[in-house]
mmCIF file of C-alpha atoms in Angstrom:
data_model
loop_
_atom_site.group_PDB
_atom_site.id
_atom_site.type_symbol
_atom_site.label_atom_id
_atom_site.label_comp_id
_atom_site.label_asym_id
_atom_site.label_seq_id
_atom_site.Cartn_x
_atom_site.Cartn_y
_atom_site.Cartn_z
ATOM 1 C CA ASP T 28 64.523 117.349 101.481
ATOM 2 C CA VAL T 29 68.680 116.214 100.481
ATOM 3 C CA CYS T 30 67.637 116.675 96.737
ATOM 4 C CA SER T 31 66.389 120.293 97.657
ATOM 5 C CA SER T 32 70.018 121.610 96.106
ATOM 6 C CA ASP T 33 70.777 122.393 92.517
ATOM 7 C CA LEU T 34 71.959 119.571 90.959
ATOM 8 C CA SER T 35 72.481 120.581 87.928
ATOM 9 C CA GLU T 36 76.069 121.211 87.788
ATOM 10 C CA LEU T 37 76.998 118.698 90.506
ATOM 11 C CA ASP T 38 80.213 116.052 88.827
ATOM 12 C CA THR T 39 81.972 113.267 91.602
ATOM 13 C CA TYR T 40 83.087 116.129 93.917
ATOM 14 C CA GLY T 41 79.424 117.554 93.772
ATOM 15 C CA LEU T 42 78.113 114.575 95.343
ATOM 16 C CA GLY T 43 80.694 115.412 97.838
ATOM 17 C CA LYS T 44 79.017 118.081 98.763
ATOM 18 C CA LEU T 45 75.609 116.949 98.858
ATOM 19 C CA GLY T 46 76.431 114.117 101.228
ATOM 20 C CA ARG T 47 77.860 116.435 103.856
ATOM 21 C CA ILE T 48 74.531 118.651 103.656
ATOM 22 C CA ALA T 49 72.266 114.794 104.067
ATOM 23 C CA VAL T 50 74.705 114.743 107.212
ATOM 24 C CA GLU T 51 73.786 117.931 108.522
ATOM 25 C CA LYS T 52 69.730 117.314 107.279
ATOM 26 C CA GLY T 53 70.413 114.351 110.287
ATOM 27 C CA VAL T 54 69.769 111.320 107.494
ATOM 28 C CA GLY T 55 71.777 108.793 109.644
ATOM 29 C CA ALA T 56 74.319 111.265 110.507
ATOM 30 C CA ALA T 57 77.147 108.692 112.593
ATOM 31 C CA ALA T 58 77.467 106.729 108.822
ATOM 32 C CA SER T 59 81.461 108.007 106.873
ATOM 33 C CA GLU T 60 80.234 110.908 104.009
ATOM 34 C CA ARG T 61 80.960 108.135 101.149
ATOM 35 C CA VAL T 62 77.451 106.460 102.179
ATOM 36 C CA PHE T 63 75.720 109.626 102.089
ATOM 37 C CA GLN T 64 76.897 109.918 98.493
ATOM 38 C CA GLU T 65 75.917 106.698 97.417
ATOM 39 C CA PHE T 66 72.566 107.648 99.230
ATOM 40 C CA VAL T 67 72.714 110.747 97.163
ATOM 41 C CA LYS T 68 72.803 108.580 94.005
ATOM 42 C CA GLU T 69 69.760 106.274 94.728
ATOM 43 C CA LYS T 70 67.789 108.769 96.157
ATOM 44 C CA CYS T 71 68.436 111.916 93.604
ATOM 45 C CA ALA T 72 69.203 109.764 90.855
ATOM 46 C CA ALA T 73 66.574 111.408 88.024
ATOM 47 C CA LEU T 74 68.290 114.968 89.187
ATOM 48 C CA LEU T 75 71.393 114.035 89.012
ATOM 49 C CA PRO T 76 73.748 114.433 85.298
ATOM 50 C CA ASP T 77 75.521 111.770 83.387
ATOM 51 C CA SER T 78 77.846 110.114 85.256
ATOM 52 C CA PRO T 79 81.181 111.028 84.923
ATOM 53 C CA GLU T 80 83.433 109.410 82.687
ATOM 54 C CA PHE T 81 86.959 108.055 83.353
ATOM 55 C CA PHE T 82 89.587 109.060 80.665
ATOM 56 C CA ASP T 83 93.079 107.320 80.404
ATOM 57 C CA ASP T 84 94.203 110.365 78.543
ATOM 58 C CA VAL T 85 98.289 111.541 78.450
ATOM 59 C CA TYR T 86 99.453 114.862 77.476
ATOM 60 C CA GLY T 87 103.312 116.413 77.669
ATOM 61 C CA TYR T 88 103.791 120.267 77.464
ATOM 62 C CA VAL T 89 107.568 121.595 75.922
ATOM 63 C CA ALA T 90 108.197 124.549 77.581
ATOM 64 C CA ALA T 91 110.587 124.727 74.678
ATOM 65 C CA THR T 92 107.649 125.404 71.936
ATOM 66 C CA ASP T 93 105.080 125.893 74.900
ATOM 67 C CA SER T 94 102.160 123.028 73.222
ATOM 68 C CA TRP T 95 100.916 119.988 74.052
ATOM 69 C CA VAL T 96 102.007 116.736 72.960
ATOM 70 C CA THR T 97 99.909 113.412 73.111
ATOM 71 C CA LEU T 98 101.684 110.393 74.829
ATOM 72 C CA PRO T 99 100.609 106.854 74.876
ATOM 73 C CA PRO T 100 97.434 106.293 77.088
ATOM 74 C CA MET T 101 97.668 104.464 80.629
ATOM 75 C CA PRO T 102 97.005 101.003 80.784
ATOM 76 C CA SER T 103 93.870 101.809 82.375
ATOM 77 C CA ALA T 104 90.639 104.685 82.438
ATOM 78 C CA PHE T 105 89.744 106.379 85.789
ATOM 79 C CA ARG T 106 90.670 109.660 87.755
ATOM 80 C CA GLY T 107 92.267 110.701 91.116
ATOM 81 C CA SER T 108 95.214 109.313 90.701
ATOM 82 C CA SER T 109 98.131 110.422 92.895
ATOM 83 C CA THR T 110 101.376 111.358 90.667
ATOM 84 C CA VAL T 111 104.289 112.089 90.540
ATOM 85 C CA VAL T 112 107.773 112.603 89.413
ATOM 86 C CA HIS T 113 111.155 110.731 89.658
ATOM 87 C CA ARG T 114 114.011 109.864 88.500
ATOM 88 C CA ASN T 115 112.633 111.111 84.672
ATOM 89 C CA LYS T 116 109.638 108.943 85.643
ATOM 90 C CA LEU T 117 105.838 109.707 86.221
ATOM 91 C CA TRP T 118 104.148 107.440 89.324
ATOM 92 C CA VAL T 119 100.954 107.050 89.586
ATOM 93 C CA PHE T 120 98.986 105.667 92.696
ATOM 94 C CA GLY T 121 95.192 104.506 93.396
ATOM 95 C CA GLY T 122 92.409 106.631 91.548
ATOM 96 C CA TYR T 123 88.645 105.804 90.872
ATOM 97 C CA ASP T 124 86.675 104.156 88.604
ATOM 98 C CA THR T 125 82.895 103.038 90.137
ATOM 99 C CA ALA T 126 85.322 102.225 93.000
ATOM 100 C CA ASP T 127 88.402 102.536 94.356
ATOM 101 C CA ARG T 128 91.376 101.216 92.316
ATOM 102 C CA GLY T 129 94.511 100.094 93.476
ATOM 103 C CA GLU T 130 96.608 99.824 90.014
ATOM 104 C CA ALA T 131 99.771 101.356 90.078
ATOM 105 C CA TYR T 132 101.435 102.692 86.929
ATOM 106 C CA VAL T 133 104.860 104.134 85.370
ATOM 107 C CA TYR T 134 105.122 105.881 82.982
ATOM 108 C CA ALA T 135 109.173 106.552 81.290
ATOM 109 C CA PRO T 136 109.229 109.258 78.441
ATOM 110 C CA ALA T 137 112.522 107.799 77.397
ATOM 111 C CA SER T 138 110.952 105.142 75.774
ATOM 112 C CA SER T 139 107.848 106.438 76.095
ATOM 113 C CA THR T 140 106.199 103.885 77.994
ATOM 114 C CA TRP T 141 103.732 102.582 79.942
ATOM 115 C CA THR T 142 104.739 99.569 82.879
ATOM 116 C CA GLN T 143 102.623 98.234 85.286
ATOM 117 C CA ASN T 144 104.076 97.981 88.716
ATOM 118 C CA ALA T 145 102.734 95.591 91.968
ATOM 119 C CA PRO T 146 99.502 97.140 93.115
ATOM 120 C CA MET T 147 99.068 98.970 96.370
ATOM 121 C CA PRO T 148 98.239 96.392 99.600
ATOM 122 C CA ASP T 149 94.936 96.121 100.461
ATOM 123 C CA GLY T 150 93.271 98.593 102.482
ATOM 124 C CA TYR T 151 95.333 101.069 100.759
ATOM 125 C CA GLU T 152 93.518 101.886 97.479
ATOM 126 C CA SER T 153 93.490 105.156 97.214
ATOM 127 C CA TYR T 154 90.878 107.437 96.005
ATOM 128 C CA ILE T 155 93.349 110.599 96.301
ATOM 129 C CA ALA T 156 96.519 110.710 97.979
ATOM 130 C CA ALA T 157 97.042 113.252 100.699
ATOM 131 C CA GLY T 158 100.502 114.260 99.673
ATOM 132 C CA MET T 159 102.867 112.153 97.255
ATOM 133 C CA GLY T 160 107.284 112.099 98.108
ATOM 134 C CA ALA T 161 110.176 110.539 96.771
ATOM 135 C CA VAL T 162 113.198 110.389 98.010
ATOM 136 C CA GLY T 163 116.259 108.111 97.089
ATOM 137 C CA SER T 164 114.938 105.068 95.586
ATOM 138 C CA LYS T 165 111.136 105.403 97.247
ATOM 139 C CA VAL T 166 108.242 106.887 96.539
ATOM 140 C CA TYR T 167 105.885 107.636 99.232
ATOM 141 C CA ILE T 168 102.497 108.645 99.849
ATOM 142 C CA ALA T 169 100.770 110.042 102.783
ATOM 143 C CA GLY T 170 96.874 109.497 103.381
ATOM 144 C CA GLY T 171 94.388 109.120 100.855
ATOM 145 C CA TYR T 172 91.206 107.589 100.947
ATOM 146 C CA ALA T 173 90.343 104.362 100.917
ATOM 147 C CA GLY T 174 87.234 102.149 101.364
ATOM 148 C CA THR T 175 85.416 104.085 103.788
ATOM 149 C CA SER T 176 88.493 105.844 105.831
ATOM 150 C CA TYR T 177 90.554 109.253 105.419
ATOM 151 C CA MET T 178 93.807 107.492 106.114
ATOM 152 C CA SER T 179 96.750 108.787 108.044
ATOM 153 C CA THR T 180 98.873 106.157 106.318
ATOM 154 C CA LEU T 181 102.679 106.518 105.257
ATOM 155 C CA LEU T 182 103.089 104.030 102.424
ATOM 156 C CA ALA T 183 106.541 103.530 100.880
ATOM 157 C CA TYR T 184 106.701 101.574 97.159
ATOM 158 C CA ASP T 185 110.293 100.502 96.774
ATOM 159 C CA ILE T 186 111.100 101.149 93.011
ATOM 160 C CA ALA T 187 114.289 98.636 93.067
ATOM 161 C CA THR T 188 111.683 95.653 94.418
ATOM 162 C CA ASP T 189 108.667 96.597 93.240
ATOM 163 C CA THR T 190 107.109 96.034 97.222
ATOM 164 C CA TYR T 191 105.698 98.464 99.627
ATOM 165 C CA ASP T 192 106.298 98.822 103.388
ATOM 166 C CA THR T 193 103.650 99.256 105.706
ATOM 167 C CA SER T 194 105.378 99.800 108.661
ATOM 168 C CA LEU T 195 106.411 103.515 108.671
ATOM 169 C CA PRO T 196 104.201 106.055 111.332
ATOM 170 C CA ASP T 197 101.107 107.507 110.750
ATOM 171 C CA MET T 198 100.662 111.284 109.742
ATOM 172 C CA PRO T 199 100.457 113.336 113.679
ATOM 173 C CA SER T 200 97.670 114.321 112.460
ATOM 174 C CA GLY T 201 95.051 112.320 111.381
ATOM 175 C CA GLY T 202 94.047 111.195 108.167
ATOM 176 C CA ARG T 203 92.924 112.883 104.802
ATOM 177 C CA TYR T 204 93.178 113.060 101.032
ATOM 178 C CA PHE T 205 93.065 116.007 98.507
ATOM 179 C CA GLY T 206 96.373 116.746 99.699
ATOM 180 C CA ALA T 207 99.526 118.072 97.822
ATOM 181 C CA GLY T 208 103.042 116.491 98.772
ATOM 182 C CA VAL T 209 106.213 118.195 97.841
ATOM 183 C CA THR T 210 110.204 117.053 98.741
ATOM 184 C CA ILE T 211 113.422 118.662 99.697
ATOM 185 C CA GLY T 212 115.928 116.801 100.114
ATOM 186 C CA SER T 213 115.316 114.357 102.410
ATOM 187 C CA THR T 214 111.922 115.398 103.495
ATOM 188 C CA VAL T 215 108.232 114.918 102.069
ATOM 189 C CA TYR T 216 105.812 118.357 103.235
ATOM 190 C CA VAL T 217 102.242 116.986 103.321
ATOM 191 C CA LEU T 218 100.455 120.182 102.903
ATOM 192 C CA GLY T 219 96.478 120.679 103.326
ATOM 193 C CA GLY T 220 93.638 118.487 102.078
ATOM 194 C CA GLN T 221 89.830 117.219 103.664
ATOM 195 C CA ASP T 222 88.946 115.118 106.291
ATOM 196 C CA THR T 223 85.618 114.682 108.009
ATOM 197 C CA ALA T 224 84.971 118.390 108.984
ATOM 198 C CA GLY T 225 85.616 119.331 105.256
ATOM 199 C CA ALA T 226 89.010 121.354 104.692
ATOM 200 C CA VAL T 227 92.204 121.664 106.684
ATOM 201 C CA ALA T 228 95.488 123.989 106.799
ATOM 202 C CA THR T 229 97.280 120.786 108.500
ATOM 203 C CA ALA T 230 101.003 120.780 107.023
ATOM 204 C CA GLU T 231 103.743 118.158 108.473
ATOM 205 C CA ALA T 232 106.790 116.864 107.153
ATOM 206 C CA TYR T 233 108.255 113.388 107.416
ATOM 207 C CA THR T 234 111.845 113.685 107.279
ATOM 208 C CA VAL T 235 113.172 110.164 105.553
ATOM 209 C CA ALA T 236 116.543 109.396 107.751
ATOM 210 C CA THR T 237 115.189 109.704 110.698
ATOM 211 C CA SER T 238 111.642 108.228 110.038
ATOM 212 C CA SER T 239 109.835 111.237 111.555
ATOM 213 C CA TRP T 240 106.770 113.439 111.403
ATOM 214 C CA ALA T 241 107.149 117.090 112.501
ATOM 215 C CA VAL T 242 104.125 119.212 112.810
ATOM 216 C CA LEU T 243 104.540 122.448 110.463
ATOM 217 C CA ALA T 244 102.731 126.105 110.982
ATOM 218 C CA PRO T 245 99.257 125.206 109.577
ATOM 219 C CA MET T 246 98.175 126.945 105.947
ATOM 220 C CA PRO T 247 96.533 130.312 106.604
ATOM 221 C CA GLU T 248 93.353 128.785 105.516
ATOM 222 C CA GLY T 249 92.319 125.176 104.164
ATOM 223 C CA ALA T 250 92.606 124.338 101.073
ATOM 224 C CA ILE T 251 91.345 121.609 99.834
ATOM 225 C CA ASN T 252 93.140 120.001 96.395
ATOM 226 C CA PRO T 253 95.763 122.878 96.625
ATOM 227 C CA ILE T 254 99.137 122.781 94.062
ATOM 228 C CA ALA T 255 102.401 122.640 95.865
ATOM 229 C CA ALA T 256 105.916 122.982 93.825
ATOM 230 C CA ALA T 257 109.730 123.390 95.585
ATOM 231 C CA ILE T 258 112.163 124.972 93.054
ATOM 232 C CA VAL T 259 115.487 122.523 92.371
ATOM 233 C CA GLY T 260 118.065 123.675 95.172
ATOM 234 C CA GLY T 261 115.100 126.445 96.977
ATOM 235 C CA ALA T 262 114.224 126.014 100.796
ATOM 236 C CA THR T 263 110.483 127.605 99.165
ATOM 237 C CA ILE T 264 107.719 125.795 98.717
ATOM 238 C CA TYR T 265 104.534 127.402 97.121
ATOM 239 C CA ALA T 266 100.998 126.172 96.871
ATOM 240 C CA GLY T 267 97.942 127.530 96.033
ATOM 241 C CA GLN T 268 94.256 126.688 94.929
ATOM 242 C CA LEU T 269 91.468 126.920 93.273
ATOM 243 C CA ASP T 270 90.824 130.624 93.976
ATOM 244 C CA GLN T 271 94.392 131.011 92.711
ATOM 245 C CA THR T 272 95.360 132.221 95.680
ATOM 246 C CA ILE T 273 99.269 131.502 96.163
ATOM 247 C CA TRP T 274 101.472 131.122 99.392
ATOM 248 C CA ALA T 275 104.641 130.333 100.017
ATOM 249 C CA TYR T 276 106.368 128.720 102.968
ATOM 250 C CA ASP T 277 109.497 129.549 104.221
ATOM 251 C CA VAL T 278 110.778 126.036 104.920
ATOM 252 C CA ALA T 279 113.683 127.104 107.446
ATOM 253 C CA SER T 280 111.767 129.713 109.513
ATOM 254 C CA ASP T 281 108.456 127.794 109.679
ATOM 255 C CA VAL T 282 106.836 130.624 108.310
ATOM 256 C CA TRP T 283 104.021 130.997 105.694
ATOM 257 C CA SER T 284 103.393 134.349 103.360
#
């Protein structure tokens, strides 16, 4: 029985795991994972905890005082958004509540205000984007989950014109979401994530100047929803995941440690 697993601690992410259990048990193995999530919600409703809430809360961390402050809430409440900091502003794209959301917002700390930008194009509404980066006047959104598809697309949002470019080349290793994005110079790195088979160790780099992708050495192991960052002016990417493992990627040598 698909509902035989312990459902007491499941949240929205847990439902994804249960959906894969359904696939393994042969309950219509040709359908997508999202379809199975809906199947499980219906068939196992009595065993599931209350539906997850969606929040518009925003907090800021003040490094100088090691303290947190409450900031103005987002215009809409949802979760799973993709974010990037660029030009001293916080850019937010996509997410989900009871369905995929395509809204886009920007938060300006200087004025402590939110502004709604043009929504993401039809078909690109991201459940959770695979990686975010920003170069010049553009924010890059790589991959994601839209509808019932793992996206391999690369979408560019132009800050100056409030428009999107959908003509960029796809990620060469296929669609995924739950990944991390890091920008060094004019190159956007997309690391890890999840595809139809589960966690992936894929690492790729998109160079803005040539509008081309390069497949890099894979991460030491597959990582769903990793966190990644690079020190300003450096050439090393640091990536970690939920089990507190941290890896370092040397851009020059294409080596992980």
